[in-house]
Coordinates of C-alpha atoms in Angstrom, one line a residue:
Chain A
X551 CA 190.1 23.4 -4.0
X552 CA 186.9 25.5 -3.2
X553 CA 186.9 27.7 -0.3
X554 CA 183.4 28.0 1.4
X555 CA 182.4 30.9 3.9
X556 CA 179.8 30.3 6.4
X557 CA 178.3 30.7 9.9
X558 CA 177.7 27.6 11.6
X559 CA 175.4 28.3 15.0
X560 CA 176.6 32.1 14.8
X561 CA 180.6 31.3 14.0
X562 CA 182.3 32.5 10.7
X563 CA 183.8 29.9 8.8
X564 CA 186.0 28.9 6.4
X565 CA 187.1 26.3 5.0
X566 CA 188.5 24.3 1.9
X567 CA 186.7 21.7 0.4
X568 CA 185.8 19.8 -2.7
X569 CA 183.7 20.6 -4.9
X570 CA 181.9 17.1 -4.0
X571 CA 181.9 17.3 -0.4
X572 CA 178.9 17.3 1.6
X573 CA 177.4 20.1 3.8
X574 CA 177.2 17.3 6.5
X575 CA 180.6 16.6 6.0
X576 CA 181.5 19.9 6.4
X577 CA 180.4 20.4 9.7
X578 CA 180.7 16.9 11.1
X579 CA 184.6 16.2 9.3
X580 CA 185.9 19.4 9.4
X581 CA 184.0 21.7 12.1
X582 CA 183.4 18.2 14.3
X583 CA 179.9 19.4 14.9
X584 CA 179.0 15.7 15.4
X585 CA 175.5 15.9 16.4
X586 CA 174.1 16.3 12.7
X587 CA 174.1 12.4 12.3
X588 CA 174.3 10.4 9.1
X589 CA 171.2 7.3 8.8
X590 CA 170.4 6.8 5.3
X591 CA 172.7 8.9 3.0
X592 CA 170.2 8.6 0.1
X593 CA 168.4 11.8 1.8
X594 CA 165.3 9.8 3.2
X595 CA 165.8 9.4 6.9
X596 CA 166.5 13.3 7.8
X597 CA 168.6 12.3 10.6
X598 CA 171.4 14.9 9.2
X599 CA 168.4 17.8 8.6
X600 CA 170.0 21.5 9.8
X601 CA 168.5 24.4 9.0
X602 CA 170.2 27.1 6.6
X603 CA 168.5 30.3 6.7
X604 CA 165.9 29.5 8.7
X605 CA 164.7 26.2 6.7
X606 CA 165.4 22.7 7.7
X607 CA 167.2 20.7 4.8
X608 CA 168.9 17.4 4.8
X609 CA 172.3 18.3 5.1
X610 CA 173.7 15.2 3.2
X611 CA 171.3 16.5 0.2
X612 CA 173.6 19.4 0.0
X613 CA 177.0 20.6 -1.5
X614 CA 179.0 22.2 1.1
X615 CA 179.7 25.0 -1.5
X616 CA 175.9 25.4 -2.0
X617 CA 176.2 26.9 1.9
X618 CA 178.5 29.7 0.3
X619 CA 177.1 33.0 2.6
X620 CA 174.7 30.9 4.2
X621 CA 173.7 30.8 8.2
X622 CA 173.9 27.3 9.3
X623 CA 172.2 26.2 12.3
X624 CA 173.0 22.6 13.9
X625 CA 171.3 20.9 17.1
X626 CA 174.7 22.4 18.8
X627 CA 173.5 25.9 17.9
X628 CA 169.9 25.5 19.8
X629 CA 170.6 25.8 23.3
X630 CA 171.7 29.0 24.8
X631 CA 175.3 29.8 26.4
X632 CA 174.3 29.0 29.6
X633 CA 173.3 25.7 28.7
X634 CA 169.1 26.1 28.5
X635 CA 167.3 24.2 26.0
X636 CA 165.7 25.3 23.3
X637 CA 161.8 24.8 24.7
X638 CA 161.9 22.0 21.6
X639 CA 164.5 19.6 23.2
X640 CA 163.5 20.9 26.6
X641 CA 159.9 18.9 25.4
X642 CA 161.7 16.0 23.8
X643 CA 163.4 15.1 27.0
X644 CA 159.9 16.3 28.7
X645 CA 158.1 13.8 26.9
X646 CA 160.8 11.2 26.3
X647 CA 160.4 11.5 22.6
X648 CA 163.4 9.5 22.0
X649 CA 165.0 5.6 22.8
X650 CA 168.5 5.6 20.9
X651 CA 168.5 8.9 20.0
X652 CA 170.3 8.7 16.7
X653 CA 166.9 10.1 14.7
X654 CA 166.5 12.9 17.7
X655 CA 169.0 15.7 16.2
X656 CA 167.2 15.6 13.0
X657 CA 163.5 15.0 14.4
X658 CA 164.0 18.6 16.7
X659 CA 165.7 20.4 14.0
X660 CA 162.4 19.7 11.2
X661 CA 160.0 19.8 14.0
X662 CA 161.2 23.5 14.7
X663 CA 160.6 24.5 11.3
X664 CA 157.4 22.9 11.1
X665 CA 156.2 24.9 14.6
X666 CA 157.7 28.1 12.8
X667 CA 156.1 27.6 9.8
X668 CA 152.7 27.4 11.6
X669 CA 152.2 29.8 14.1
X670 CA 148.2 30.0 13.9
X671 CA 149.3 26.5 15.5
X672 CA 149.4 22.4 14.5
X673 CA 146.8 19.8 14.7
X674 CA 148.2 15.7 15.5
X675 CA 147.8 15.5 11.9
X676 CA 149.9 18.4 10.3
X677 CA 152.7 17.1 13.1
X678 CA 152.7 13.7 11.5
X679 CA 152.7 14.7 8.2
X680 CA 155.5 17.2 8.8
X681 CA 157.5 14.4 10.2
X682 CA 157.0 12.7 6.3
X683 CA 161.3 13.3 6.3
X684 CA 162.3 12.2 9.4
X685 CA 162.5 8.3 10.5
X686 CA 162.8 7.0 13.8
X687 CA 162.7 3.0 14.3
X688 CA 162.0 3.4 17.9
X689 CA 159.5 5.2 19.5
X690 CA 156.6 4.7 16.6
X691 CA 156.6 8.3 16.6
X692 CA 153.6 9.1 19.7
X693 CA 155.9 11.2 21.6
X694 CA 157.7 12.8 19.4
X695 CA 154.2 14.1 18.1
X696 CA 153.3 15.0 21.8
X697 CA 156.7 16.9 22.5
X698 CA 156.2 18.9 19.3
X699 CA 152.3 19.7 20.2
X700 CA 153.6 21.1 23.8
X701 CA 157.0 23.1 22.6
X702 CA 154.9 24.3 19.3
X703 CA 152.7 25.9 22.1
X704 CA 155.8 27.1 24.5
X705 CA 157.4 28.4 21.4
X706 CA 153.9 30.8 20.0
X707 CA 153.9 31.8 23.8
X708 CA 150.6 30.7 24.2
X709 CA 152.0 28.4 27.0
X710 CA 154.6 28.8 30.1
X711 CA 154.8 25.5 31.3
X712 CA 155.5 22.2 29.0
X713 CA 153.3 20.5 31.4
X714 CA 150.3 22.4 30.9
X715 CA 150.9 21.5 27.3
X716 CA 150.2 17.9 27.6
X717 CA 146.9 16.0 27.0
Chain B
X296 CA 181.1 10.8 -5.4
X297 CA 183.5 11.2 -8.2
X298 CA 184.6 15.0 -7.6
X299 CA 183.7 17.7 -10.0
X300 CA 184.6 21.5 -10.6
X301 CA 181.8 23.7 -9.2
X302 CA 180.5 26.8 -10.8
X303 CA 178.0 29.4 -9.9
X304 CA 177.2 32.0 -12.7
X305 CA 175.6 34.9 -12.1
X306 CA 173.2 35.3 -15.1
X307 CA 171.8 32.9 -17.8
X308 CA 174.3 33.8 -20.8
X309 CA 177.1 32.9 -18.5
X310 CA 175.3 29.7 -17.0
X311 CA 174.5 28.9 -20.9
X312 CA 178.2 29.2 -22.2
X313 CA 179.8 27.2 -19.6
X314 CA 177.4 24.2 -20.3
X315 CA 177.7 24.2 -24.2
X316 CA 181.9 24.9 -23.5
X317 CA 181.8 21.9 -21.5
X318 CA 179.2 19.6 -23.0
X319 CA 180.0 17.0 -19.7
X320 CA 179.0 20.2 -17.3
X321 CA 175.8 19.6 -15.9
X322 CA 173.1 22.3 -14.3
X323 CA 172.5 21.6 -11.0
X324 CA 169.2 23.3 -8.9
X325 CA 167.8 22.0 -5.9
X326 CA 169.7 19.0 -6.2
X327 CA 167.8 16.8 -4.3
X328 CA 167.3 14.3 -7.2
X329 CA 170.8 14.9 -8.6
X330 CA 172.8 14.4 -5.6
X331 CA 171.6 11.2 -4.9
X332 CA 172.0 10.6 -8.4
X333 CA 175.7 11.4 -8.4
X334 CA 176.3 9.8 -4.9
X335 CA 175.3 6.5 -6.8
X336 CA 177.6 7.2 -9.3
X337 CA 174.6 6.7 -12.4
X338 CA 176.3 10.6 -13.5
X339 CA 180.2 11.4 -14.2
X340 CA 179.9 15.2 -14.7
X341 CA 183.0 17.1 -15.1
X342 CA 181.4 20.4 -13.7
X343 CA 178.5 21.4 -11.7
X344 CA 176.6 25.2 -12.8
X345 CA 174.5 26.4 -9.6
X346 CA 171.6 27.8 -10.9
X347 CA 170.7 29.6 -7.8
X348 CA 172.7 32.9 -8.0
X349 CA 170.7 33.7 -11.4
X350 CA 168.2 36.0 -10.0
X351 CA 166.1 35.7 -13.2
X352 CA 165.1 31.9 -12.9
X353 CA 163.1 32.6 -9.7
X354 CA 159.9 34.5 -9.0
X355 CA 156.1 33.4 -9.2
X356 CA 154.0 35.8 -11.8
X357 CA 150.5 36.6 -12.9
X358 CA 151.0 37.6 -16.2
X359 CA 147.0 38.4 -17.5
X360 CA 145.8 34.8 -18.3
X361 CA 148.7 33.3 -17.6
X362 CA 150.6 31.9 -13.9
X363 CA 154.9 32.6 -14.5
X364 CA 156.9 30.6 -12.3
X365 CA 161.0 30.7 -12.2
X366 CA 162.4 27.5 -13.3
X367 CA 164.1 27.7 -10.1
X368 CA 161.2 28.4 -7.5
X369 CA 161.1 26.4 -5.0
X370 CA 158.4 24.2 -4.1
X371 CA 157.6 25.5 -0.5
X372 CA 157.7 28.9 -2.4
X373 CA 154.9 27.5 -4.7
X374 CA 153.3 25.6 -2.0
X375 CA 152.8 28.8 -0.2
X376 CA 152.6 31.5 -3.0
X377 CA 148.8 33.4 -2.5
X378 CA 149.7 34.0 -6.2
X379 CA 149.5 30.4 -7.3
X380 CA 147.4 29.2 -4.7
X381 CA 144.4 32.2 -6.2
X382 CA 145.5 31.1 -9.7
X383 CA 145.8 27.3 -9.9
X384 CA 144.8 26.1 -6.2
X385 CA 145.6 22.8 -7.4
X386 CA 149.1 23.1 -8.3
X387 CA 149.8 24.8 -5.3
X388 CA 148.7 21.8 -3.2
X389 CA 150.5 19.9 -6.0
X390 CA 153.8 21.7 -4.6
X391 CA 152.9 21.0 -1.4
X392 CA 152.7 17.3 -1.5
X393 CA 155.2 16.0 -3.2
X394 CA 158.9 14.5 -1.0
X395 CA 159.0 15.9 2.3
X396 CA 159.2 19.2 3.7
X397 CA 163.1 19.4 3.6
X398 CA 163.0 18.5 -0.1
X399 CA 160.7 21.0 -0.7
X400 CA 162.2 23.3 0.7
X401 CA 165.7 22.8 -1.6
X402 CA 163.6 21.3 -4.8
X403 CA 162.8 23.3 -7.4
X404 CA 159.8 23.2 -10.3
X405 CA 162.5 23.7 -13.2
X406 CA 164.8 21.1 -11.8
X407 CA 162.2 18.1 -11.5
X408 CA 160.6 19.1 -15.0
X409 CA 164.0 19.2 -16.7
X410 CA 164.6 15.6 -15.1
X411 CA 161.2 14.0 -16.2
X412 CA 160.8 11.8 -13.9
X413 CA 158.2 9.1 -14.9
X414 CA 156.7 9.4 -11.1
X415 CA 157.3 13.1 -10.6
X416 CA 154.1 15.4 -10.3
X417 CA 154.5 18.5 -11.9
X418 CA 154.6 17.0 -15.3
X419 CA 151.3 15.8 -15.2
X420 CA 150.2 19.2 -14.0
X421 CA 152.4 21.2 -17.0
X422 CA 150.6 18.3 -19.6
X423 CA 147.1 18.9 -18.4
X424 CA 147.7 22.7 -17.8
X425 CA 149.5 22.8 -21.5
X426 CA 152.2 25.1 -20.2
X427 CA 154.8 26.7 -22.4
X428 CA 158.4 26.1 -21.0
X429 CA 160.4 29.0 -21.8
X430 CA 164.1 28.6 -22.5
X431 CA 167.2 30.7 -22.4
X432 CA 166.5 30.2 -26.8
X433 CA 163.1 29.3 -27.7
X434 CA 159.1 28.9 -26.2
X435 CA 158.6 24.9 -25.8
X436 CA 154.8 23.3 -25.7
X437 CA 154.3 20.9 -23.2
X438 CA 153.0 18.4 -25.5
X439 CA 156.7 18.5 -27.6
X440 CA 158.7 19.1 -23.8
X441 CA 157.9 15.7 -22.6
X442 CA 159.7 12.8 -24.7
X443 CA 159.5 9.9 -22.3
X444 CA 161.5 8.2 -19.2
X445 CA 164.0 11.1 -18.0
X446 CA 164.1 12.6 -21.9
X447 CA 162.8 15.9 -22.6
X448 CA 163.0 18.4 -25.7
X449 CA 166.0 20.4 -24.0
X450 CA 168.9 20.3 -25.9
X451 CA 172.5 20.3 -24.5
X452 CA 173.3 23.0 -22.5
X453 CA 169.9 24.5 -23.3
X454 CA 168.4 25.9 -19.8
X455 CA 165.1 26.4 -18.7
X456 CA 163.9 29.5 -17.5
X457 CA 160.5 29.6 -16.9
X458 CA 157.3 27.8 -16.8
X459 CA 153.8 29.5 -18.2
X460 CA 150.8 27.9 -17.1
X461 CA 147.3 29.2 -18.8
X462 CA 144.7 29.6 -15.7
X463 CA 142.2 27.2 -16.3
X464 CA 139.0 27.5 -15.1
X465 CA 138.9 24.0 -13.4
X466 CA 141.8 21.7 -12.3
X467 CA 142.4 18.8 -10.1
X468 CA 145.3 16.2 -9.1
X469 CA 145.0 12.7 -7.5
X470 CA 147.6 10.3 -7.1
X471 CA 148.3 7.2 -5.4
X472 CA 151.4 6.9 -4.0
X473 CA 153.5 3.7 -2.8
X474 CA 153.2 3.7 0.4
X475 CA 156.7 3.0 1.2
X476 CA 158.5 5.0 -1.3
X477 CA 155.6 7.8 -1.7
X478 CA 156.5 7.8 -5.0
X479 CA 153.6 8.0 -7.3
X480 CA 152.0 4.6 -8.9
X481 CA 149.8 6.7 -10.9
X482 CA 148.3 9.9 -11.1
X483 CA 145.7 12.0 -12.8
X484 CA 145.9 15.8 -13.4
X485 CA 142.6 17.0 -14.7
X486 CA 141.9 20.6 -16.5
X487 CA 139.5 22.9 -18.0
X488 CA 140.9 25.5 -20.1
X489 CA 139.5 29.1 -20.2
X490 CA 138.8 27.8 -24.1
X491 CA 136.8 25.4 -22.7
X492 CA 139.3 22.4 -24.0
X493 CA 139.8 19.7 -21.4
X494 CA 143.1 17.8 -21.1
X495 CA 143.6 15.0 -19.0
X496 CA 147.0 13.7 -18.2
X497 CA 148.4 10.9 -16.5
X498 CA 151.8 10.1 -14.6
X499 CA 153.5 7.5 -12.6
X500 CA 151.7 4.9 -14.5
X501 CA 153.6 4.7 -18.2
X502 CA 157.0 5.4 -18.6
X503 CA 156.7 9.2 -19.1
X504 CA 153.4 11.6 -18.4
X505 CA 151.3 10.9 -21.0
X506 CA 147.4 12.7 -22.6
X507 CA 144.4 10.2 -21.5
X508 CA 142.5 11.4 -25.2
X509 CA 139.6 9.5 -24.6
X510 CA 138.9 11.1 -21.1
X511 CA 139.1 14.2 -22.8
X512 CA 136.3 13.6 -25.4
X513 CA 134.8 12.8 -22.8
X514 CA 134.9 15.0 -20.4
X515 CA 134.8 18.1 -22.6
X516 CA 131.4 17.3 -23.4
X517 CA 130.4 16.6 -19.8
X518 CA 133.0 17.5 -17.0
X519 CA 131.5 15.3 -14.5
X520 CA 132.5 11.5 -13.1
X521 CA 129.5 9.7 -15.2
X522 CA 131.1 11.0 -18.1
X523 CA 134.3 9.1 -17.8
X524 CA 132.6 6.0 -15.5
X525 CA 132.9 3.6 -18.4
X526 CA 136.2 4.0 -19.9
X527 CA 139.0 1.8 -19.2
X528 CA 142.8 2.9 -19.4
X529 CA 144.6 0.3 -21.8
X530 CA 147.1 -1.5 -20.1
X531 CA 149.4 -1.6 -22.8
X532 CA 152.8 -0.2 -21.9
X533 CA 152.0 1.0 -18.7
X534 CA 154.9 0.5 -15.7
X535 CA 154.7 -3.1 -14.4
X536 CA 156.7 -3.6 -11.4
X537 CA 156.8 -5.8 -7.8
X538 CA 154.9 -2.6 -6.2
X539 CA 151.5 -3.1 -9.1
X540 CA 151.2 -5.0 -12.0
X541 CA 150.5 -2.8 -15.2
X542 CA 146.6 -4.0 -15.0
X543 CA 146.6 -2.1 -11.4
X544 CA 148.1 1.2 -12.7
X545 CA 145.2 1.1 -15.4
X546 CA 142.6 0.7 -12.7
X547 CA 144.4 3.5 -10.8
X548 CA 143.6 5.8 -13.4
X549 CA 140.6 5.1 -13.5
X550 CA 140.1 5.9 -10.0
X551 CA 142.1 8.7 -9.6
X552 CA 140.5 10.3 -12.6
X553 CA 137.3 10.5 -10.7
X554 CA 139.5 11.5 -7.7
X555 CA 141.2 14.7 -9.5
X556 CA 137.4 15.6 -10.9
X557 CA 136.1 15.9 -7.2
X558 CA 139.2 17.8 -6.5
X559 CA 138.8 20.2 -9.3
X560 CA 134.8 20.5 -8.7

């Protein structure tokens, strides 16, 4: 069986696998990193997205073995030790960008690489489009676009407050 | 997923041996059409060959006249490339509208021209641009590359290694997309070559990208939307399906003809 090394939200791991297994059942089945969720399997929904190195992917797109080396980051890796939120789930609970929750894990993980990917900043537009992978069947997407508006400016440090943020 | 052995070669001549030793190996890249692919069990490889610890098959290039891209560049790498975007501004934004950001960012250009997907962009653009796919053995045209729904000249265990697209001095892409699936339901890749040639090709609508001759003519003797106003794509052959009837695709290329012109100015 295949051994894969990685770090998952700044552990080393490593772990035996098949060749077929997925990267999100890697860290969901054998790390029981359970917040990377599973909706659609046929890599539509990006409820499982994580980033690895830095870029968000859907995780059940992925071989675990194609992680080989990588650095994995999950919604478990975002806040810090002591338990503060990354400023973009600090704005999703802010602006209650969520109702079930099952879509949120993937919706903060893409919506942080969209805000990194654009730090002259991101119109209502380029936030919808950059949602294009990620479904939610709950909210019809308006604050999830507002949370990411706010923490996109929190995170450039052009604002403080997540407040001060909102329109 | 039926399990398979995984392999991850290092350079082309090793990736090349263990496909033609194993002739039910298959190359994988990105993956993000293959996985799902093999998750519905339409593929029973025996092996999987990573492409992405071969060095070689990535990079964007200007190369005099001509735009070099890996077979396995990404497309947020080609979405973003100032290379491409200075060379062939149109298949930059290409790149960067096709699947979603998280497919572009595992996707690669070598991986979904390989596959030949009757909806996928980039063949429309190689077609139109008459790139030269360069293989691990020989220099491919596009116009003998393509051969139809998921069929292309490669033979087995033959690996692609780089794409060379001519800069043309004009090019534009339109497409309509479902609006469900955002898969395409036709589009239209229009270009002026530095010869002054025109090529005009068309994807999503038939079953494989195919040249629209008579907008050509056409337009090689006037690049402009009158010229191609009164021609009417033959409905003959094209996809019919419960999204568009094959009548509609014709119209669509029509329209998105026009579309890819303003694009291309």
């Amino acid at each position: 069986m295949p051994q894969v090394s990685l770090t998952v939200n700044g552990k080393p791991h490593s772990v035996e696998v098949e060749g077929r297994t997925l990267l999100v059942e890697l860290l969901r089945e054998k790390l029981r990193l359970t917040g990377t969720h599973v909706g659609c399997d046929t890599s539509q929904c990006g409820a499982c997205v994580v980033h690895v190195d830095g870029e968000s992917v859907k995780s059940c797109t992925m071989l675990a073995v194609q992680a080989e080396g990588a650095d994995v980051t999950t919604i478990e890796g975002l806040a810090s030790a002591d338990g503060t939120l990354h400023p973009m789930q600090e704005a999703f609970r802010e602006y209650h960008a969520l109702q079930c929750g099952f879509c949120t894990p993937g919706m903060v993980m893409s919506a942080i690489d969209l805000v990194m990917k654009h730090p002259e900043g991101l119109d209502e537009k380029q936030i919808r489009e950059g949602l294009e992978g990620n479904l939610c069947r709950c909210t019809g997407y308006h604050n999830i676009v507002k949370a990411i508006a706010a923490a996109a400016e929190v995170m450039h440090g052009r604002r403080t407050e997540l407040a001060q943020a909102a329109e | 997923m039926y399990d398979f052995a995984y392999h991850k070669p290092g350079s082309i001549a090793d990736a090349v041996k263990i496909l033609t030793d194993d002739p039910e190996a298959r190359p994988i890249s990105g993956g993000q059409t293959l996985l799902p692919a093999l998750k519905h069990r339409l593929a029973h490889p025996t092996a999987l060959v990573d492409l992405s610890g071969i060095a070689e098959l990535r990079g964007i290039q200007r190369d005099g006249d001509r735009l070099v891209i890996g077979a396995m560049t990404k497309h947020y790498e080609i979405q973003t490339s100032d290379v491409v975007k200075t060379a062939i501004p149109a298949l930059a934004k290409m790149a960067g509208n096709l699947g979603d950001t998280q497919v572009r960012n595992r996707g690669t250009m070598g991986g979904s021209l390989s596959n030949n997907d009757p909806a996928a962009d980039y063949p429309a653009a190689a077609m139109a641009l008459n790139a030269t796919f360069r293989t691990d053995r020989r220099s491919i045209p596009a116009d003998e590359f393509f051969q139809g729904m998921f069929a292309t000249a490669l033979e087995p265990g033959e690996l692609l290694v780089a794409i060379e697209f001519p800069i043309p001095t004009k090019a534009g892409y339109a497409k309509m997309r479902n609006p469900a699936s955002r898969y395409v339901m036709a589009g239209v890749f229009v270009a002026k070559l530095a010869d002054g040639s025109v090529r005009v090709a068309v994807n999503g609508a038939g079953p494989g990208v195919f040249r629209q001759e008579e907008m050509e003519a056409a337009l090689a003797k006037s690049w402009s939307a009158d010229a191609i106003a009164g021609i009417r794509q033959d409905p003959d052959g094209l996809n019919g399906d419960i999204h568009g009837s094959a009548e509609y695709r014709a119209h669509l290329v029509g329209v998105m003809a026009k579309r890819a012109l303003a694009e291309a100015g």
